[in-house]
Coordinates of C-alpha atoms in Angstrom, one line a residue:
Chain A
X22 CA 23.7 -24.6 39.0
X23 CA 22.1 -22.2 36.5
X24 CA 23.6 -18.8 36.0
X25 CA 21.5 -15.6 35.7
X26 CA 21.7 -15.6 31.9
X27 CA 20.4 -19.1 31.7
X28 CA 17.7 -18.3 34.1
X29 CA 16.6 -15.4 32.0
X30 CA 16.5 -17.6 28.8
X31 CA 14.6 -20.3 30.8
X32 CA 12.0 -17.9 32.0
X33 CA 11.6 -16.4 28.5
X34 CA 11.2 -19.8 27.1
X35 CA 8.7 -20.7 29.6
X36 CA 6.4 -17.7 29.1
X37 CA 6.7 -18.1 25.4
X38 CA 5.2 -21.5 25.8
X39 CA 8.4 -23.0 24.5
X40 CA 9.8 -24.7 27.7
X41 CA 9.7 -28.6 27.9
X42 CA 8.3 -30.3 31.0
X43 CA 11.9 -30.8 32.2
X44 CA 12.7 -27.2 31.6
X45 CA 9.6 -26.0 33.5
X46 CA 10.4 -28.4 36.3
X47 CA 14.0 -27.0 36.4
X48 CA 12.7 -23.5 36.6
X49 CA 10.3 -24.4 39.4
X50 CA 13.1 -26.0 41.4
X51 CA 15.1 -22.8 41.0
X52 CA 12.0 -20.7 42.1
X53 CA 11.7 -22.9 45.2
X54 CA 15.4 -22.3 46.2
X55 CA 14.6 -18.9 47.8
X56 CA 11.7 -16.5 48.4
X57 CA 13.5 -13.9 46.1
X58 CA 13.6 -16.5 43.2
X59 CA 9.9 -17.1 43.6
X60 CA 9.2 -13.4 43.8
X61 CA 11.3 -12.8 40.6
X62 CA 9.3 -15.6 38.8
X63 CA 6.0 -14.3 39.9
X64 CA 6.9 -10.7 38.7
X65 CA 7.9 -12.0 35.2
X66 CA 4.6 -13.9 35.2
X67 CA 2.8 -10.6 35.8
X68 CA 4.5 -9.0 32.8
X69 CA 3.8 -11.8 30.4
X70 CA 0.4 -12.9 31.4
X71 CA -0.8 -9.3 31.6
X72 CA 0.1 -8.9 28.0
X73 CA -2.3 -11.7 26.9
X74 CA -4.8 -12.6 29.8
X75 CA -5.5 -9.9 32.2
X76 CA -8.8 -11.1 33.3
X77 CA -8.7 -14.1 35.6
X78 CA -9.9 -15.2 39.1
X79 CA -8.1 -17.5 41.3
X80 CA -10.4 -20.8 41.2
X81 CA -8.1 -23.1 43.1
X82 CA -10.8 -24.1 45.4
X83 CA -13.5 -24.8 42.8
X84 CA -10.9 -26.8 40.7
X85 CA -10.3 -29.0 43.8
X86 CA -14.0 -29.4 44.5
X87 CA -14.5 -30.6 40.8
X88 CA -11.5 -32.9 41.1
X89 CA -12.9 -34.3 44.6
X90 CA -16.3 -34.8 43.1
X91 CA -14.9 -36.6 40.1
X92 CA -12.7 -38.9 42.0
X93 CA -15.3 -39.8 44.7
X94 CA -17.7 -40.8 41.9
X95 CA -15.1 -43.1 40.6
X96 CA -14.6 -44.7 43.9
X97 CA -16.7 -47.8 44.2
X98 CA -17.9 -47.5 48.0
X99 CA -19.0 -51.0 48.8
X100 CA -22.7 -51.0 49.9
X101 CA -22.0 -53.7 52.6
X102 CA -24.9 -55.5 53.9
X103 CA -23.1 -56.2 57.1
X104 CA -21.6 -53.6 59.4
X105 CA -17.9 -53.1 59.1
X106 CA -16.9 -52.9 62.6
X107 CA -13.3 -52.0 62.2
X108 CA -13.9 -48.5 61.2
X109 CA -16.0 -47.6 64.4
X110 CA -13.4 -49.6 66.4
X111 CA -10.6 -47.4 65.0
X112 CA -12.7 -44.2 65.6
X113 CA -13.3 -45.2 69.2
X114 CA -9.5 -45.8 69.7
X115 CA -8.8 -42.5 68.3
X116 CA -11.3 -40.7 70.6
X117 CA -9.8 -42.5 73.6
X118 CA -6.4 -41.6 72.6
X119 CA -7.5 -37.9 72.2
X120 CA -9.2 -37.9 75.4
X121 CA -6.2 -39.1 77.1
X122 CA -4.0 -36.7 75.5
X123 CA -6.3 -33.8 76.4
X124 CA -6.4 -34.9 80.1
X125 CA -2.6 -35.1 80.0
X126 CA -2.5 -31.6 78.5
X127 CA -4.6 -30.4 81.4
X128 CA -2.7 -32.3 84.0
X129 CA 0.7 -31.0 82.8
X130 CA -0.5 -27.7 81.9
X131 CA 1.8 -26.0 84.4
X132 CA 4.6 -27.6 82.7
X133 CA 3.6 -26.4 79.1
X134 CA 6.4 -24.8 77.3
X135 CA 4.3 -22.2 75.7
X136 CA 2.4 -19.2 77.0
X137 CA -0.9 -18.1 75.3
X138 CA -2.2 -14.6 75.7
X139 CA -5.8 -14.3 74.6
X140 CA -7.5 -10.9 74.6
X141 CA -11.3 -10.4 74.9
X142 CA -12.8 -7.1 74.3
X143 CA -9.8 -5.0 75.4
X144 CA -6.2 -4.6 74.5
X145 CA -3.3 -6.2 76.3
X146 CA 0.3 -5.2 76.6
X147 CA 3.0 -7.9 76.9
X148 CA 6.7 -7.1 77.9
X149 CA 9.0 -9.8 76.5
X150 CA 12.3 -10.9 78.1
X151 CA 14.4 -8.9 75.6
X152 CA 12.4 -5.7 76.3
X153 CA 10.5 -6.0 73.2
X154 CA 6.7 -5.2 73.6
X155 CA 3.5 -6.3 72.0
X156 CA 0.2 -4.7 72.2
X157 CA -2.4 -7.4 71.5
X158 CA -5.6 -6.1 69.9
X159 CA -9.1 -7.2 71.1
X160 CA -10.1 -10.7 70.1
X161 CA -6.6 -11.9 69.2
X162 CA -4.1 -14.2 70.7
X163 CA -0.4 -14.5 70.8
X164 CA 1.6 -17.6 71.8
X165 CA 5.2 -17.3 73.1
X166 CA 7.7 -20.1 73.7
X167 CA 8.9 -20.2 77.4
X168 CA 12.3 -20.3 76.1
X169 CA 11.8 -17.0 74.0
X170 CA 14.9 -14.9 73.8
X171 CA 17.4 -17.8 74.6
X172 CA 17.4 -19.6 71.4
X173 CA 14.9 -18.0 69.2
X174 CA 12.5 -15.1 69.0
X175 CA 9.5 -16.5 67.4
X176 CA 5.9 -16.0 68.3
X177 CA 2.5 -17.0 66.9
X178 CA -0.2 -14.4 66.3
X179 CA -3.7 -14.9 65.3
X180 CA -5.5 -11.7 64.7
X181 CA -3.9 -8.2 65.2
X182 CA -1.2 -6.8 67.4
X183 CA 1.4 -3.8 67.5
X184 CA 5.2 -4.7 67.9
X185 CA 8.0 -2.8 69.1
X186 CA 11.0 -5.0 68.7
X187 CA 14.5 -4.7 70.2
X188 CA 17.4 -4.8 67.7
X189 CA 19.3 -8.2 67.9
X190 CA 21.3 -8.8 64.8
X191 CA 22.0 -12.4 65.9
X192 CA 18.3 -13.4 66.5
X193 CA 15.6 -12.4 64.1
X194 CA 12.2 -11.6 65.5
X195 CA 9.7 -13.9 63.7
X196 CA 5.8 -13.7 63.7
X197 CA 4.2 -16.8 62.5
X198 CA 0.5 -16.2 61.3
X199 CA 0.2 -19.8 59.9
X200 CA 0.0 -18.7 56.4
X201 CA 2.3 -15.7 56.6
X202 CA 5.6 -15.0 58.2
X203 CA 7.1 -11.6 59.3
X204 CA 10.7 -11.2 60.2
X205 CA 12.4 -8.1 61.5
X206 CA 15.6 -7.2 63.2
X207 CA 14.5 -4.3 65.2
X208 CA 11.6 -2.1 64.3
X209 CA 8.1 -0.9 65.2
X210 CA 5.2 -2.2 63.1
X211 CA 1.5 -3.0 63.4
X212 CA 0.0 -6.2 62.1
X213 CA -3.8 -5.9 61.5
X214 CA -5.9 -8.8 60.4
X215 CA -9.2 -7.9 58.8
X216 CA -12.3 -9.0 60.5
X217 CA -13.1 -11.6 57.8
X218 CA -9.5 -12.9 58.2
X219 CA -8.9 -12.5 54.6
X220 CA -6.5 -9.5 54.5
X221 CA -3.5 -8.7 56.6
X222 CA -1.9 -5.3 56.9
X223 CA 1.5 -4.8 58.1
X224 CA 2.4 -1.2 58.7
X225 CA 6.0 -0.3 59.5
X226 CA 6.6 2.8 61.4
X227 CA 10.2 2.3 62.3
X228 CA 12.9 -0.1 60.8
X229 CA 12.2 -2.7 58.3
X230 CA 10.5 -6.1 58.0
X231 CA 10.6 -9.0 55.6
X232 CA 7.2 -10.8 54.9
X233 CA 6.9 -14.2 53.4
X234 CA 3.8 -16.3 52.6
X235 CA 3.6 -20.0 52.6
X236 CA 4.0 -20.1 48.7
X237 CA 7.3 -18.4 48.9
X238 CA 6.3 -14.9 47.9
X239 CA 8.3 -12.2 49.8
X240 CA 8.2 -8.5 50.3
X241 CA 10.3 -6.1 52.3
X242 CA 8.9 -2.9 53.9
X243 CA 10.7 -0.1 55.5
X244 CA 9.5 2.7 57.7
X245 CA 6.6 4.4 56.2
X246 CA 5.6 1.5 54.1
X247 CA 2.8 -1.0 54.3
X248 CA 2.5 -4.6 53.2
X249 CA -1.0 -5.9 52.3
X250 CA -1.5 -9.7 51.9
X251 CA -4.7 -11.2 50.6
X252 CA -5.2 -14.7 51.7
X253 CA -7.7 -15.4 49.2
X254 CA -5.5 -14.1 46.3
X255 CA -2.3 -15.1 47.9
X256 CA -0.8 -11.8 46.9
X257 CA 1.6 -9.7 48.8
X258 CA 1.8 -6.0 47.8
X259 CA 3.9 -3.1 49.2
X260 CA 2.9 0.7 49.2
X261 CA 4.5 3.7 50.5
X262 CA 2.0 5.7 52.7
X263 CA 2.9 8.5 54.9
X264 CA 1.5 7.7 58.4
X265 CA 0.2 10.8 60.1
X266 CA -0.6 9.4 63.3
X267 CA 1.3 6.8 65.4
X268 CA -0.4 3.7 66.3
X269 CA -2.1 4.0 69.8
X270 CA -4.1 0.9 70.1
X271 CA -4.3 1.0 74.0
X272 CA -6.4 4.1 73.9
X273 CA -8.3 2.7 71.1
X274 CA -7.7 5.9 68.9
X275 CA -8.0 5.5 65.0
X276 CA -5.0 3.6 64.2
X277 CA -3.9 5.3 60.8
X278 CA -4.7 8.1 58.5
X279 CA -3.2 7.5 55.1
X280 CA -1.9 10.5 53.2
X281 CA -1.3 9.5 49.6
X282 CA 2.1 10.5 48.1
X283 CA 2.2 11.9 44.8
X284 CA 4.5 9.2 43.6
X285 CA 2.8 6.4 45.2
X286 CA 0.1 4.1 43.9
X287 CA -1.9 5.1 46.7
X288 CA -2.7 8.5 45.1
X289 CA -6.2 7.2 44.4
X290 CA -6.9 6.4 48.0
X291 CA -9.4 8.2 49.9
X292 CA -9.1 8.8 53.7
X293 CA -10.6 6.0 55.6
X294 CA -12.8 8.3 57.4
X295 CA -14.2 9.9 54.2
X296 CA -17.1 8.2 52.4
X297 CA -16.7 7.6 48.6
X298 CA -18.3 10.3 46.7
X299 CA -20.6 9.4 43.6
X300 CA -17.3 9.3 41.7
X301 CA -16.4 6.4 43.8
X302 CA -18.0 4.3 41.0
X303 CA -15.4 5.4 38.4
X304 CA -12.6 2.9 37.9
X305 CA -10.1 5.0 40.1
X306 CA -12.7 5.4 42.8
X307 CA -13.6 1.7 42.7
X308 CA -10.2 0.7 43.4
X309 CA -10.1 3.0 46.2
X310 CA -13.4 1.8 47.5
X311 CA -12.2 -1.8 47.4
X312 CA -9.1 -0.9 49.3
X313 CA -11.0 0.8 52.0
X314 CA -13.7 -1.7 52.1
X315 CA -11.7 -4.1 54.2
X316 CA -11.1 -1.3 56.8
X317 CA -14.8 -0.2 57.0
X318 CA -16.1 -3.7 57.1
X319 CA -13.7 -4.4 59.8
X320 CA -14.9 -1.4 61.8
X321 CA -18.6 -2.2 61.5
X322 CA -18.0 -5.8 62.4
X323 CA -16.1 -4.8 65.5
X324 CA -19.1 -2.5 66.5
X325 CA -21.5 -5.3 65.9
X326 CA -19.5 -7.6 68.2
X327 CA -19.1 -5.0 70.9
X328 CA -22.8 -4.4 70.8
X329 CA -23.4 -8.1 71.2
X330 CA -25.2 -8.6 67.8
X331 CA -22.8 -11.2 66.6
X332 CA -19.9 -13.2 67.9
X333 CA -16.4 -13.2 66.4
X334 CA -15.7 -15.8 63.9
X335 CA -19.3 -16.6 63.2
X336 CA -20.7 -16.4 59.6
X337 CA -22.3 -13.0 59.0
X338 CA -24.5 -11.0 56.6
X339 CA -25.8 -7.5 56.9
X340 CA -27.3 -4.8 54.9
X341 CA -27.2 -1.2 56.0
X342 CA -29.0 1.4 54.0
X343 CA -30.4 4.9 54.7
X344 CA -33.8 3.2 55.8
X345 CA -32.9 0.0 57.6
X346 CA -30.2 -2.1 59.2
X347 CA -30.5 -5.8 58.9
X348 CA -28.0 -8.4 60.5
X349 CA -28.1 -12.1 59.7
X350 CA -31.8 -11.5 58.2
X351 CA -33.1 -9.9 61.1
X352 CA -33.9 -6.1 61.0
X353 CA -32.6 -4.0 63.9
X354 CA -35.0 -1.7 65.8
X355 CA -35.0 2.1 65.2
X356 CA -32.6 3.0 67.9
X357 CA -30.0 0.8 66.8
X358 CA -30.5 1.6 63.2
X359 CA -30.2 5.4 63.9
X360 CA -27.0 4.7 65.7
X361 CA -25.3 3.0 62.9
X362 CA -26.7 5.3 60.3
X363 CA -25.2 8.3 62.0
X364 CA -21.8 6.5 62.2
X365 CA -21.8 4.8 58.6
X366 CA -24.4 6.3 56.3
X367 CA -22.9 9.3 54.4
X368 CA -24.9 12.6 54.0
X369 CA -27.4 12.1 51.2
X370 CA -29.4 14.4 49.1
X371 CA -33.1 14.4 50.0
X372 CA -34.2 11.8 47.6
X373 CA -30.8 9.9 47.7
X374 CA -30.6 6.3 48.3
X375 CA -27.6 4.4 49.8
X376 CA -26.8 0.8 50.5
X377 CA -24.1 -1.2 52.0
X378 CA -24.3 -4.9 52.0
X379 CA -22.0 -7.8 53.1
X380 CA -22.7 -11.4 52.2
X381 CA -26.4 -10.4 51.9
X382 CA -27.3 -12.4 48.8
X383 CA -26.0 -15.5 50.5
X384 CA -26.7 -15.1 54.2
X385 CA -25.6 -17.6 56.7
X386 CA -28.2 -19.9 58.0
X387 CA -29.0 -19.4 61.6
X388 CA -29.5 -22.4 63.8
Chain B
X8 CA 8.8 -40.2 44.4
X9 CA 6.5 -43.4 44.8
X10 CA 2.9 -42.1 44.6
X11 CA 1.1 -42.4 47.9
X12 CA -1.8 -44.7 48.1
X13 CA -5.2 -43.4 47.0
X14 CA -6.2 -41.5 50.0
X15 CA -8.2 -38.3 49.3
X16 CA -6.5 -36.3 52.0
X17 CA -3.1 -37.3 50.7
X18 CA -4.2 -36.5 47.2
X19 CA -5.4 -33.0 48.3
X20 CA -2.0 -32.4 49.7
X21 CA -0.5 -33.4 46.3
X22 CA -3.0 -31.1 44.8
X23 CA -1.9 -28.2 47.0
X24 CA 1.7 -28.9 46.3
X25 CA 1.6 -29.0 42.6
X26 CA -1.4 -27.0 41.5
X27 CA 0.1 -23.5 41.2
X28 CA 3.3 -24.6 39.3
X29 CA 1.5 -26.8 36.7
X30 CA -1.3 -24.3 36.4
X31 CA 1.3 -21.7 35.5
X32 CA 3.0 -24.0 32.9
X33 CA -0.2 -24.8 31.1
X34 CA -1.2 -21.1 31.1
X35 CA 2.1 -20.3 29.4
X36 CA 1.3 -22.8 26.7
X37 CA -2.4 -22.2 26.1
X38 CA -2.3 -18.3 27.0
X39 CA -5.7 -18.7 28.9
X40 CA -6.0 -19.1 32.6
X41 CA -9.6 -20.6 32.4
X42 CA -8.5 -23.1 29.8
X43 CA -5.3 -24.1 31.7
X44 CA -7.6 -24.5 34.8
X45 CA -9.6 -27.2 33.0
X46 CA -6.6 -28.9 31.6
X47 CA -4.9 -29.1 35.1
X48 CA -8.0 -30.4 36.6
X49 CA -8.3 -33.2 34.1
X50 CA -4.6 -34.0 34.6
X51 CA -5.2 -34.4 38.2
X52 CA -8.3 -36.7 37.8
X53 CA -6.2 -38.8 35.4
X54 CA -3.4 -38.8 38.0
X55 CA -5.9 -40.3 40.5
X56 CA -6.8 -43.0 38.0
X57 CA -3.2 -43.9 37.4
X58 CA -2.4 -43.9 41.0
X59 CA -4.9 -46.6 41.3
X60 CA -3.0 -48.8 38.8
X61 CA -0.4 -51.3 40.1
X62 CA 2.1 -50.4 37.3
X63 CA 2.3 -46.6 38.1
X64 CA 5.9 -46.0 39.1
X65 CA 6.6 -42.6 37.9
X66 CA 7.1 -39.4 39.9
X67 CA 3.8 -37.7 40.5
X68 CA 5.3 -34.3 39.6
X69 CA 6.8 -35.5 36.4
X70 CA 3.6 -37.3 35.3
X71 CA 1.7 -33.9 36.0
X72 CA 4.0 -31.9 34.1
X73 CA 4.1 -34.1 31.0
X74 CA 0.4 -34.7 31.0
X75 CA -0.3 -30.9 31.2
X76 CA 2.2 -30.3 28.5
X77 CA 0.7 -32.8 26.1
X78 CA -3.0 -31.9 27.0
X79 CA -2.1 -28.0 26.4
X80 CA -0.6 -28.8 23.0
X81 CA -3.6 -30.9 22.1
X82 CA -5.8 -28.0 23.1
X83 CA -3.9 -25.7 20.8
X84 CA -4.1 -28.0 18.0
X85 CA -7.9 -28.3 18.6
X86 CA -8.2 -24.6 18.7
X87 CA -6.3 -24.1 15.5
X88 CA -8.6 -26.5 13.7
X89 CA -11.7 -24.8 15.2
X90 CA -10.4 -21.4 14.0
X91 CA -9.8 -22.8 10.7
X92 CA -13.2 -24.2 10.5
X93 CA -14.8 -21.0 11.7
X94 CA -12.8 -19.0 9.1
X95 CA -14.0 -21.3 6.2
X96 CA -17.3 -21.0 7.5
X97 CA -17.4 -17.2 7.6
X98 CA -15.8 -17.0 4.1
X99 CA -18.4 -19.4 2.7
X100 CA -21.2 -17.2 4.2
X101 CA -19.7 -14.0 3.1
X102 CA -19.9 -12.5 6.5
X103 CA -17.8 -9.8 7.6
X104 CA -16.1 -9.5 10.9
X105 CA -15.7 -6.2 12.5
X106 CA -13.2 -6.2 15.4
X107 CA -14.0 -3.9 18.1
X108 CA -10.9 -2.4 19.6
X109 CA -11.2 -2.5 23.4
X110 CA -9.9 0.3 25.6
X111 CA -6.2 -0.2 26.1
X112 CA -5.2 0.3 29.7
X113 CA -2.3 2.5 30.9
X114 CA -0.2 -0.6 31.7
X115 CA -0.8 -2.1 28.3
X116 CA 0.3 1.1 26.7
X117 CA 3.5 1.1 28.9
X118 CA 4.1 -2.5 28.0
X119 CA 3.7 -1.7 24.2
X120 CA 6.0 1.3 24.5
X121 CA 8.7 -0.9 26.2
X122 CA 8.3 -3.5 23.6
X123 CA 8.7 -0.8 20.8
X124 CA 11.7 0.3 22.5
X125 CA 13.5 -2.9 22.5
X126 CA 16.6 -3.2 20.2
X127 CA 15.8 -4.0 16.6
X128 CA 16.4 -7.7 16.3
X129 CA 15.4 -8.5 19.9
X130 CA 12.1 -6.6 19.4
X131 CA 11.4 -8.2 16.2
X132 CA 11.9 -11.7 17.7
X133 CA 9.9 -10.9 20.9
X134 CA 6.9 -9.7 18.7
X135 CA 7.1 -12.7 16.4
X136 CA 7.0 -15.1 19.5
X137 CA 4.5 -13.1 21.7
X138 CA 2.1 -11.5 19.1
X139 CA 2.5 -13.7 15.9
X140 CA 2.5 -16.9 18.1
X141 CA 5.5 -18.4 16.2
X142 CA 7.5 -21.0 17.7
X143 CA 11.3 -20.6 18.3
X144 CA 12.1 -23.0 15.4
X145 CA 9.8 -20.9 13.2
X146 CA 11.3 -17.7 14.1
X147 CA 14.8 -19.1 13.4
X148 CA 13.8 -20.3 10.1
X149 CA 12.2 -17.1 9.1
X150 CA 15.0 -15.0 10.1
X151 CA 17.8 -17.3 9.2
X152 CA 19.3 -17.5 12.6
X153 CA 20.0 -20.3 14.9
X154 CA 17.3 -21.3 17.7
X155 CA 19.9 -20.6 20.3
X156 CA 20.1 -17.0 19.0
X157 CA 16.3 -16.9 19.4
X158 CA 16.6 -18.1 22.9
X159 CA 19.2 -15.7 23.8
X160 CA 17.4 -12.7 22.3
X161 CA 14.1 -13.6 24.2
X162 CA 16.1 -13.7 27.5
X163 CA 17.5 -10.3 26.6
X164 CA 14.0 -8.9 25.9
X165 CA 12.7 -10.3 29.3
X166 CA 15.6 -8.6 31.1
X167 CA 15.0 -5.1 29.3
X168 CA 11.1 -5.3 29.7
X169 CA 11.4 -6.1 33.4
X170 CA 13.8 -3.3 34.0
X171 CA 11.7 -0.9 31.9
X172 CA 8.4 -1.8 33.8
X173 CA 9.8 -2.1 37.3
X174 CA 8.3 1.2 38.3
X175 CA 4.9 0.1 37.3
X176 CA 5.0 -3.6 38.7
X177 CA 3.8 -2.4 42.2
X178 CA 0.8 -0.6 40.5
X179 CA 0.2 -3.8 38.5
X180 CA 0.2 -6.0 41.6
X181 CA -2.0 -3.5 43.4
X182 CA -4.6 -3.5 40.6
X183 CA -4.5 -7.3 40.5
X184 CA -4.7 -7.6 44.2
X185 CA -7.6 -5.3 44.9
X186 CA -9.6 -5.5 41.7
X187 CA -9.9 -9.2 41.9
X188 CA -10.1 -9.3 45.6
X189 CA -13.4 -7.2 45.4
X190 CA -15.1 -9.7 42.9

């Protein structure tokens, strides 16, 4: 077992490019032992790699695509003159088994050990056995084990919800989002998934939570703090923000107003309700823009779903300017355009031009 | 671990399992994420080819790390040769190179300040490793100290820098998270 000093030396060796493959594997094993080790290694990586190469984009997906293309070219797929009936036979068996399975699920549904709460356009309040409460946001769903509270306090969440959790030191409350896990021992917090599904915001109003992702990164956040997870970037970040308004999702009021603290990295934030001024194109303003972009995009997408222009989960592109509003390549009529213009387009000078587009250069193909 | 049979889905699982770790390893050697990605990509393709061979009995993880290690060193060797060639060509053509100083970010300034504040020998060794690109053996030889001392001093430097920059790390993460998410 390596002591702290040996770990520091090994890490310094790794980031100096001096570590042998065995030493690198040894360090990777150490990082895998706990989320805090992984977190520490990632932070050291930030220091060292920032010093030399601070300009990169996560290309994992395109690297895999290149590998897959290369290996598939290498595969000699036989161009058989005769049909190989084995594969269709296997496929048919699989379909049959799946069908029987689905039928059995339907038949024994009453005996299922999980309860699924799925919301449509409105919020739903769930009271759990241990007096904890969940307010599930529209177009989200929560799965709760029927044995919840007796052996575990684990629920699954897809989408957004507000949690008020009763303290129980012997049983951690765990939210499984598939790629992200949130653990707390008694707190109030809000989980918001952006409309694109890429970003998750966890705002803690009381108590504390621990958040882990599936690569082992971890963050803790206390009352007045916020954890932001980017699925694309696989990055967890914590910010201190003063929450001026308690979450009241049932009455659909605006969830948060963020007041930046003087000592917080959020000092460059703009209020979500403000539109970026022209200075928004300075580096500082641009960062604030990018931070607010997720919230703004989520809001307009929510409106488009409510108005029936799009369905949740479907590919989307739109462009809103001070002259027109186009959704998935189709311009909207004047009345609809004026409604969205009033809500989202900022006041402009007489000759001013303004545009907001989302996925517009690569719009989805409508069938 | 005996490698699984050549099934693309199983291979994708292996890729997801090992990609981040070997990419980090290669990046620490070649100091460039883009080049490291190319190296790692090639290593996985090579792994696929090896897995098809009947005499491949080594651990997948071990194979990836070693392949990436050797490929990264080869890359550095090749870059050195390229640079030498470029320098010779430039000298032959009597061209002058004007290095343009880029804007130094706040974080880099803080990092530089923290490095300058390191204890004397510690800072010297750190700069020789990080900025002069010297190997531990080269540093030890230049300063007439043991390689073990170099290792210890580098570990000490890391500890001090981490402590000195801890207040800025959330900002660093914020910048990396949102700046690159917006691209």
